[in-house]
Amino acid sequence: MIYIINQGGGAKELAIKVLGGITQPTGKAGYLWVNTATAIGKYTFSVAEPGSPASGDVWLQMDAASANIVELLRTTNSVKVNILRVKQYNGTNWDVCAAYYHDGTSWTQVSYTFDPTTDITYTGDYTLIDDGDGNWRIKFLTSGTLTFLSDPATTLDEFLTGGGGGGGSGAGGGAGGGYTATYSDIAIVVGTGYPIVVGAGGAGGVSDGTGNTGGTTSALGNSVNGGHGGYGYSSGQTGGPGGNGGGGGANSGGSAYSYGGQDGSNGGASSTGKAGGTGQGTTTGEFGNASSARYAGGGGGAYSGLAYDGGGIAGYSGHYQGEAGDANTGGGGGGSGSGTTGGAGGSGIVVIRNHRAA
């Protein structure tokens, strides 16, 4: 089938032959083969997603930054366009297809069907998420080394959360959750081993002491710090700073009802006047989106302080040890009563995805 691009003025000047099928055809200059078993409908060369597609339609997604070049033939000259992806509509979503261009000598792949289930290796634990329309995310839960076995044909975005701090002891303050950050448009090199470090949660304070700071999380050349431990009896009993601040502790035994911070906020002051820790002031939602899953909740301050977004609640009457922050949230540990241990911070997380506009 020949696809004609109308250049205006009634002159249909640019042509390229687009072929389907699962068997590579005999090549000729200007041929584009889309490896698909589904019959191909119409074709669209465009930057933006075509409107009202029908099942079988093919979208040749153009992007000036792509190095995959297809040459549209003319009578005397040619016009080159950059292809980012070739997709076929299945009636509901666009499926990425492997596509190849023939320059008169050989076939060159210009669209990749990167599959993260088979095209990466990782030496630690991770979870793969299919977001549909060819979009994917990977959550790295433990430290390890990441290697791409094939080119994803896109840059990457990443979201980092540091380890949560440990809660303070001695009617101590809740710990700060790990700091969070989003980085976009990161290039990778196939075959390179990229170390990923998931920050550990800080240990809780003991003997009326301050909790430990959470570990730093790093990946693909970027890093974020862990949250600070909640302050113990000997250090003022305030909440620790972090992505979200920990709640303030108590002056003495009894309920203080402070809250750990959420979505980048400061921790709450306790009813006995101890200040909460400072939050980062920006959302802790995944990839900077406040409506996505949120991380790094501040720990609640002793006694009876509450927590959200992975933070640990504080010790309370009859149970004076602070609760731990949740694993892989960077949540801060809860503050504890006198003579008991503050809650440990939750470990951090690294999340990567194919690059998206928002």
CSV table of C-alpha atoms in Angstrom, one decimal:
chain,number,residue,atom,x,y,z
A,1,MET,CA,0.0,0.0,0.0
A,2,ILE,CA,1.3,3.5,-0.8
A,3,TYR,CA,0.8,6.3,1.7
A,4,ILE,CA,0.7,9.7,0.1
A,5,ILE,CA,1.4,12.9,2.0
A,6,ASN,CA,-0.3,15.9,0.4
A,7,GLN,CA,2.0,18.8,0.3
A,8,GLY,CA,-0.7,21.3,-0.6
A,9,GLY,CA,-1.8,22.9,-3.8
A,10,GLY,CA,-3.3,19.6,-4.9
A,11,ALA,CA,0.2,18.1,-5.5
A,12,LYS,CA,0.4,14.7,-3.9
A,13,GLU,CA,4.2,14.5,-4.1
A,14,LEU,CA,5.6,12.4,-1.3
A,15,ALA,CA,5.2,8.6,-1.2
A,16,ILE,CA,6.3,5.7,0.9
A,17,LYS,CA,5.3,2.0,0.6
A,18,VAL,CA,4.1,0.6,4.0
A,19,LEU,CA,4.0,-3.2,4.3
A,20,GLY,CA,2.5,-5.4,7.1
A,21,GLY,CA,2.8,-9.0,8.0
A,22,ILE,CA,4.9,-11.1,10.3
A,23,THR,CA,7.5,-12.2,7.6
A,24,GLN,CA,10.1,-9.7,6.5
A,25,PRO,CA,9.4,-8.9,2.8
A,26,THR,CA,11.9,-8.4,0.0
A,27,GLY,CA,13.2,-4.9,0.6
A,28,LYS,CA,13.3,-1.9,-1.7
A,29,ALA,CA,14.3,1.7,-1.1
A,30,GLY,CA,11.5,3.6,0.5
A,31,TYR,CA,9.7,0.5,1.9
A,32,LEU,CA,8.6,0.6,5.6
A,33,TRP,CA,7.7,-2.8,7.1
A,34,VAL,CA,5.5,-3.0,10.2
A,35,ASN,CA,5.8,-6.4,11.9
A,36,THR,CA,2.2,-7.1,12.8
A,37,ALA,CA,-0.2,-10.0,12.2
A,38,THR,CA,-3.2,-7.6,12.3
A,39,ALA,CA,-4.3,-6.2,8.9
A,40,ILE,CA,-3.2,-2.6,8.5
A,41,GLY,CA,-5.7,0.2,7.9
A,42,LYS,CA,-4.8,3.8,7.1
A,43,TYR,CA,-1.5,5.4,8.1
A,44,THR,CA,-0.8,8.7,9.7
A,45,PHE,CA,2.5,10.5,10.0
A,46,SER,CA,2.1,13.0,12.9
A,47,VAL,CA,3.5,14.2,16.2
A,48,ALA,CA,0.2,14.2,18.0
A,49,GLU,CA,-2.0,11.1,18.4
A,50,PRO,CA,-4.5,10.8,15.6
A,51,GLY,CA,-8.1,11.4,16.5
A,52,SER,CA,-10.9,8.8,16.1
A,53,PRO,CA,-8.7,5.9,15.0
A,54,ALA,CA,-10.2,2.6,13.7
A,55,SER,CA,-8.9,-0.8,14.6
A,56,GLY,CA,-5.8,-1.6,12.5
A,57,ASP,CA,-4.8,2.0,11.9
A,58,VAL,CA,-1.1,2.7,12.1
A,59,TRP,CA,0.4,5.9,13.6
A,60,LEU,CA,3.9,6.8,12.6
A,61,GLN,CA,4.8,9.0,15.6
A,62,MET,CA,7.2,11.8,14.5
A,63,ASP,CA,9.7,13.4,16.8
A,64,ALA,CA,12.5,15.7,15.7
A,65,ALA,CA,14.8,14.4,18.6
A,66,SER,CA,14.6,10.8,17.3
A,67,ALA,CA,17.6,9.4,15.4
A,68,ASN,CA,15.4,7.0,13.4
A,69,ILE,CA,15.1,8.5,10.0
A,70,VAL,CA,12.7,7.5,7.2
A,71,GLU,CA,13.1,9.0,3.7
A,72,LEU,CA,9.9,9.9,1.9
A,73,LEU,CA,10.6,9.6,-1.8
A,74,ARG,CA,9.8,12.3,-4.4
A,75,THR,CA,10.4,12.4,-8.2
A,76,THR,CA,13.6,14.3,-7.9
A,77,ASN,CA,14.3,14.8,-4.2
A,78,SER,CA,13.4,13.2,-0.9
A,79,VAL,CA,12.2,14.5,2.5
A,80,LYS,CA,13.5,12.9,5.7
A,81,VAL,CA,11.3,12.6,8.8
A,82,ASN,CA,12.3,11.4,12.3
A,83,ILE,CA,10.2,8.5,13.6
A,84,LEU,CA,10.0,7.9,17.4
A,85,ARG,CA,7.5,5.0,17.4
A,86,VAL,CA,5.2,3.1,15.1
A,87,LYS,CA,2.0,2.1,16.7
A,88,GLN,CA,-1.1,0.2,15.7
A,89,TYR,CA,-4.6,0.8,17.2
A,90,ASN,CA,-6.2,-2.4,18.6
A,91,GLY,CA,-9.6,-0.9,19.0
A,92,THR,CA,-8.9,0.4,22.5
A,93,ASN,CA,-5.2,1.3,22.8
A,94,TRP,CA,-2.2,1.9,20.7
A,95,ASP,CA,0.3,-1.0,20.6
A,96,VAL,CA,3.9,-0.3,19.8
A,97,CYS,CA,5.1,-2.3,16.8
A,98,ALA,CA,8.5,-3.2,15.5
A,99,ALA,CA,9.0,-1.4,12.3
A,100,TYR,CA,11.9,-1.4,9.7
A,101,TYR,CA,12.9,1.0,6.9
A,102,HIS,CA,14.7,-0.1,3.8
A,103,ASP,CA,17.3,2.3,2.3
A,104,GLY,CA,17.9,0.4,-0.8
A,105,THR,CA,20.6,-1.8,0.7
A,106,SER,CA,19.3,-3.2,4.0
A,107,TRP,CA,16.6,-3.0,6.6
A,108,THR,CA,17.1,-0.8,9.6
A,109,GLN,CA,14.8,-1.0,12.7
A,110,VAL,CA,13.2,2.4,13.3
A,111,SER,CA,10.6,1.4,16.0
A,112,TYR,CA,11.3,-0.9,18.9
A,113,THR,CA,8.9,-3.1,20.9
A,114,PHE,CA,10.9,-2.7,24.1
A,115,ASP,CA,9.5,-5.1,26.7
A,116,PRO,CA,10.7,-4.4,30.3
A,117,THR,CA,9.7,-7.9,31.3
A,118,THR,CA,12.4,-9.4,29.2
A,119,ASP,CA,14.7,-6.5,28.1
A,120,ILE,CA,16.2,-5.6,31.5
A,121,THR,CA,18.1,-7.4,34.2
A,122,TYR,CA,18.2,-6.3,37.9
A,123,THR,CA,20.1,-8.0,40.7
A,124,GLY,CA,17.6,-6.8,43.4
A,125,ASP,CA,13.9,-7.0,43.9
A,126,TYR,CA,11.5,-4.9,41.7
A,127,THR,CA,7.9,-4.7,40.6
A,128,LEU,CA,6.9,-4.1,37.0
A,129,ILE,CA,3.7,-2.1,36.3
A,130,ASP,CA,1.9,-1.9,32.9
A,131,ASP,CA,0.3,1.5,32.5
A,132,GLY,CA,-1.2,0.7,29.1
A,133,ASP,CA,-0.7,2.3,25.7
A,134,GLY,CA,3.0,1.1,25.7
A,135,ASN,CA,3.7,2.9,29.0
A,136,TRP,CA,5.4,1.2,31.9
A,137,ARG,CA,6.9,1.8,35.3
A,138,ILE,CA,9.4,-0.2,37.4
A,139,LYS,CA,9.5,0.1,41.2
A,140,PHE,CA,12.9,-0.9,42.6
A,141,LEU,CA,12.4,-2.2,46.2
A,142,THR,CA,16.0,-3.1,47.1
A,143,SER,CA,19.4,-2.0,46.0
A,144,GLY,CA,21.0,-3.7,43.0
A,145,THR,CA,22.3,-3.1,39.4
A,146,LEU,CA,20.0,-2.3,36.5
A,147,THR,CA,21.0,-3.2,32.9
A,148,PHE,CA,19.0,-2.5,29.7
A,149,LEU,CA,19.4,-5.4,27.2
A,150,SER,CA,17.8,-3.4,24.4
A,151,ASP,CA,17.0,0.2,23.5
A,152,PRO,CA,13.7,1.4,25.0
A,153,ALA,CA,13.7,4.1,22.2
A,154,THR,CA,12.9,6.7,24.8
A,155,THR,CA,14.5,8.6,27.6
A,156,LEU,CA,13.4,7.8,31.2
A,157,ASP,CA,11.8,9.6,34.1
A,158,GLU,CA,12.6,8.7,37.7
A,159,PHE,CA,11.1,9.3,41.1
A,160,LEU,CA,13.3,8.9,44.2
A,161,THR,CA,12.4,8.7,47.9
A,162,GLY,CA,15.0,8.5,50.6
A,163,GLY,CA,14.8,6.3,53.7
A,164,GLY,CA,12.6,7.6,56.6
A,165,GLY,CA,14.2,8.7,59.8
A,166,GLY,CA,13.8,6.8,63.1
A,167,GLY,CA,11.4,8.1,65.7
A,168,GLY,CA,12.7,9.8,68.9
A,169,SER,CA,12.6,8.1,72.3
A,170,GLY,CA,11.4,9.6,75.6
A,171,ALA,CA,8.0,11.0,74.6
A,172,GLY,CA,10.0,11.9,71.5
A,173,GLY,CA,9.1,13.5,68.2
A,174,GLY,CA,8.1,11.6,65.1
A,175,ALA,CA,10.8,11.2,62.4
A,176,GLY,CA,10.8,13.0,59.0
A,177,GLY,CA,9.9,11.0,56.0
A,178,GLY,CA,12.6,10.7,53.3
A,179,TYR,CA,12.9,13.5,50.8
A,180,THR,CA,11.5,13.0,47.3
A,181,ALA,CA,12.5,14.2,43.9
A,182,THR,CA,11.5,13.7,40.3
A,183,TYR,CA,14.0,13.8,37.3
A,184,SER,CA,13.0,13.7,33.7
A,185,ASP,CA,14.4,12.9,30.2
A,186,ILE,CA,17.3,10.7,31.3
A,187,ALA,CA,19.3,9.0,28.6
A,188,ILE,CA,20.5,5.4,29.1
A,189,VAL,CA,23.1,3.3,27.3
A,190,VAL,CA,22.3,-0.3,26.4
A,191,GLY,CA,24.5,-2.9,28.2
A,192,THR,CA,25.6,-0.5,30.9
A,193,GLY,CA,25.1,-1.6,34.5
A,194,TYR,CA,23.5,1.2,36.5
A,195,PRO,CA,23.8,0.9,40.4
A,196,ILE,CA,20.6,1.6,42.3
A,197,VAL,CA,20.7,2.3,46.0
A,198,VAL,CA,17.4,2.2,48.0
A,199,GLY,CA,18.0,4.2,51.2
A,200,ALA,CA,17.5,2.2,54.4
A,201,GLY,CA,15.2,3.5,57.1
A,202,GLY,CA,16.9,5.0,60.2
A,203,ALA,CA,16.9,3.1,63.5
A,204,GLY,CA,14.7,4.5,66.2
A,205,GLY,CA,16.1,6.4,69.1
A,206,VAL,CA,16.8,4.6,72.4
A,207,SER,CA,17.2,5.7,76.0
A,208,ASP,CA,15.4,9.0,75.5
A,209,GLY,CA,17.6,9.7,72.5
A,210,THR,CA,17.1,11.0,68.9
A,211,GLY,CA,16.4,8.6,66.0
A,212,ASN,CA,18.9,8.0,63.2
A,213,THR,CA,18.7,9.7,59.8
A,214,GLY,CA,17.4,7.6,56.9
A,215,GLY,CA,19.7,6.5,54.1
A,216,THR,CA,20.3,8.3,50.8
A,217,THR,CA,18.5,6.9,47.7
A,218,SER,CA,20.3,7.2,44.3
A,219,ALA,CA,19.9,6.0,40.7
A,220,LEU,CA,20.9,7.1,37.2
A,221,GLY,CA,23.2,9.8,38.5
A,222,ASN,CA,20.7,11.5,40.9
A,223,SER,CA,20.0,11.2,44.6
A,224,VAL,CA,17.9,12.3,47.5
A,225,ASN,CA,18.5,12.4,51.2
A,226,GLY,CA,16.8,10.4,53.9
A,227,GLY,CA,14.5,12.0,56.6
A,228,HIS,CA,15.9,13.2,59.9
A,229,GLY,CA,15.2,11.2,63.1
A,230,GLY,CA,12.7,12.5,65.6
A,231,TYR,CA,14.3,14.3,68.5
A,232,GLY,CA,14.3,12.5,71.9
A,233,TYR,CA,13.8,13.8,75.4
A,234,SER,CA,17.4,14.9,75.7
A,235,SER,CA,17.1,17.0,72.5
A,236,GLY,CA,13.8,18.9,72.8
A,237,GLN,CA,11.3,16.2,71.5
A,238,THR,CA,10.5,18.1,68.3
A,239,GLY,CA,9.6,16.3,65.1
A,240,GLY,CA,12.4,15.5,62.5
A,241,PRO,CA,12.5,17.4,59.2
A,242,GLY,CA,12.2,15.5,55.9
A,243,GLY,CA,10.0,15.1,52.8
A,244,ASN,CA,7.2,15.4,55.3
A,245,GLY,CA,7.9,16.5,58.9
A,246,GLY,CA,7.4,14.3,61.9
A,247,GLY,CA,4.9,15.3,64.6
A,248,GLY,CA,6.0,16.9,67.8
A,249,GLY,CA,6.5,14.9,71.0
A,250,ALA,CA,5.1,15.3,74.5
A,251,ASN,CA,6.4,17.2,77.5
A,252,SER,CA,5.5,14.3,79.7
A,253,GLY,CA,3.4,11.1,79.7
A,254,GLY,CA,-0.1,11.2,78.4
A,255,SER,CA,-1.7,11.9,75.0
A,256,ALA,CA,-0.2,14.7,72.8
A,257,TYR,CA,-2.0,14.0,69.5
A,258,SER,CA,0.4,15.3,67.0
A,259,TYR,CA,0.3,14.4,63.3
A,260,GLY,CA,3.0,13.5,60.9
A,261,GLY,CA,3.1,15.7,57.8
A,262,GLN,CA,1.8,14.5,54.4
A,263,ASP,CA,2.2,15.6,50.8
A,264,GLY,CA,5.3,17.7,51.6
A,265,SER,CA,3.9,19.5,54.7
A,266,ASN,CA,5.3,20.2,58.2
A,267,GLY,CA,4.6,17.9,61.0
A,268,GLY,CA,1.9,19.0,63.5
A,269,ALA,CA,2.8,20.5,66.8
A,270,SER,CA,1.8,18.5,69.8
A,271,SER,CA,-0.9,19.6,72.2
A,272,THR,CA,1.8,20.0,74.8
A,273,GLY,CA,3.7,22.5,72.6
A,274,LYS,CA,6.4,20.6,70.9
A,275,ALA,CA,6.9,21.7,67.3
A,276,GLY,CA,6.6,19.4,64.3
A,277,GLY,CA,9.5,19.0,61.8
A,278,THR,CA,9.7,20.9,58.5
A,279,GLY,CA,8.5,19.2,55.3
A,280,GLN,CA,10.0,19.8,51.8
A,281,GLY,CA,7.1,22.1,50.8
A,282,THR,CA,6.4,20.3,47.5
A,283,THR,CA,4.2,17.2,46.9
A,284,THR,CA,5.6,13.8,47.7
A,285,GLY,CA,3.3,12.2,45.0
A,286,GLU,CA,5.0,9.9,42.5
A,287,PHE,CA,6.6,11.8,39.7
A,288,GLY,CA,5.6,15.1,41.3
A,289,ASN,CA,1.8,14.4,40.8
A,290,ALA,CA,-0.2,15.0,44.0
A,291,SER,CA,-3.0,12.8,42.8
A,292,SER,CA,-0.7,9.8,42.4
A,293,ALA,CA,0.5,7.5,45.2
A,294,ARG,CA,2.2,9.6,47.9
A,295,TYR,CA,5.3,8.8,49.9
A,296,ALA,CA,7.4,9.8,52.9
A,297,GLY,CA,4.8,10.4,55.5
A,298,GLY,CA,6.1,11.9,58.7
A,299,GLY,CA,6.0,9.8,61.9
A,300,GLY,CA,3.6,10.7,64.6
A,301,GLY,CA,4.9,12.2,67.8
A,302,ALA,CA,4.6,10.5,71.2
A,303,TYR,CA,2.1,9.9,72.7
A,304,SER,CA,-0.7,8.9,70.3
A,305,GLY,CA,0.5,10.9,67.3
A,306,LEU,CA,-1.0,9.8,64.0
A,307,ALA,CA,0.7,9.3,60.6
A,308,TYR,CA,-0.2,9.0,56.9
A,309,ASP,CA,1.5,8.1,53.6
A,310,GLY,CA,3.7,5.4,55.1
A,311,GLY,CA,4.7,7.1,58.3
A,312,GLY,CA,4.6,5.2,61.6
A,313,ILE,CA,2.2,6.1,64.4
A,314,ALA,CA,3.6,7.1,67.8
A,315,GLY,CA,3.6,5.0,70.9
A,316,TYR,CA,0.4,5.3,72.9
A,317,SER,CA,-1.1,4.4,76.3
A,318,GLY,CA,-0.3,0.7,77.0
A,319,HIS,CA,2.1,0.5,74.0
A,320,TYR,CA,4.8,3.0,74.3
A,321,GLN,CA,7.1,1.9,71.5
A,322,GLY,CA,6.7,3.9,68.2
A,323,GLU,CA,5.6,2.1,65.1
A,324,ALA,CA,7.9,1.7,62.1
A,325,GLY,CA,7.4,3.5,58.8
A,326,ASP,CA,6.2,1.3,56.0
A,327,ALA,CA,8.8,-0.3,53.7
A,328,ASN,CA,9.4,1.3,50.3
A,329,THR,CA,7.5,4.5,51.3
A,330,GLY,CA,10.3,6.4,53.1
A,331,GLY,CA,7.9,6.9,56.0
A,332,GLY,CA,9.3,8.3,59.2
A,333,GLY,CA,9.1,6.2,62.4
A,334,GLY,CA,6.8,7.1,65.2
A,335,GLY,CA,8.1,8.6,68.5
A,336,SER,CA,8.1,6.5,71.6
A,337,GLY,CA,7.5,6.8,75.3
A,338,SER,CA,10.2,6.9,78.0
A,339,GLY,CA,12.5,3.9,78.2
A,340,THR,CA,11.3,2.4,74.9
A,341,THR,CA,12.6,2.5,71.3
A,342,GLY,CA,11.3,4.9,68.6
A,343,GLY,CA,9.9,3.3,65.5
A,344,ALA,CA,12.4,2.6,62.6
A,345,GLY,CA,12.0,4.5,59.4
A,346,GLY,CA,10.7,2.8,56.3
A,347,SER,CA,13.1,2.1,53.4
A,348,GLY,CA,13.0,4.4,50.3
A,349,ILE,CA,12.2,3.5,46.7
A,350,VAL,CA,13.2,4.2,43.1
A,351,VAL,CA,10.6,4.3,40.4
A,352,ILE,CA,11.4,4.7,36.7
A,353,ARG,CA,9.2,4.9,33.6
A,354,ASN,CA,9.3,5.7,30.0
A,355,HIS,CA,9.5,9.5,29.5
A,356,ARG,CA,6.1,11.2,29.4
A,357,ALA,CA,5.0,14.8,29.0
A,358,ALA,CA,3.5,15.0,32.5
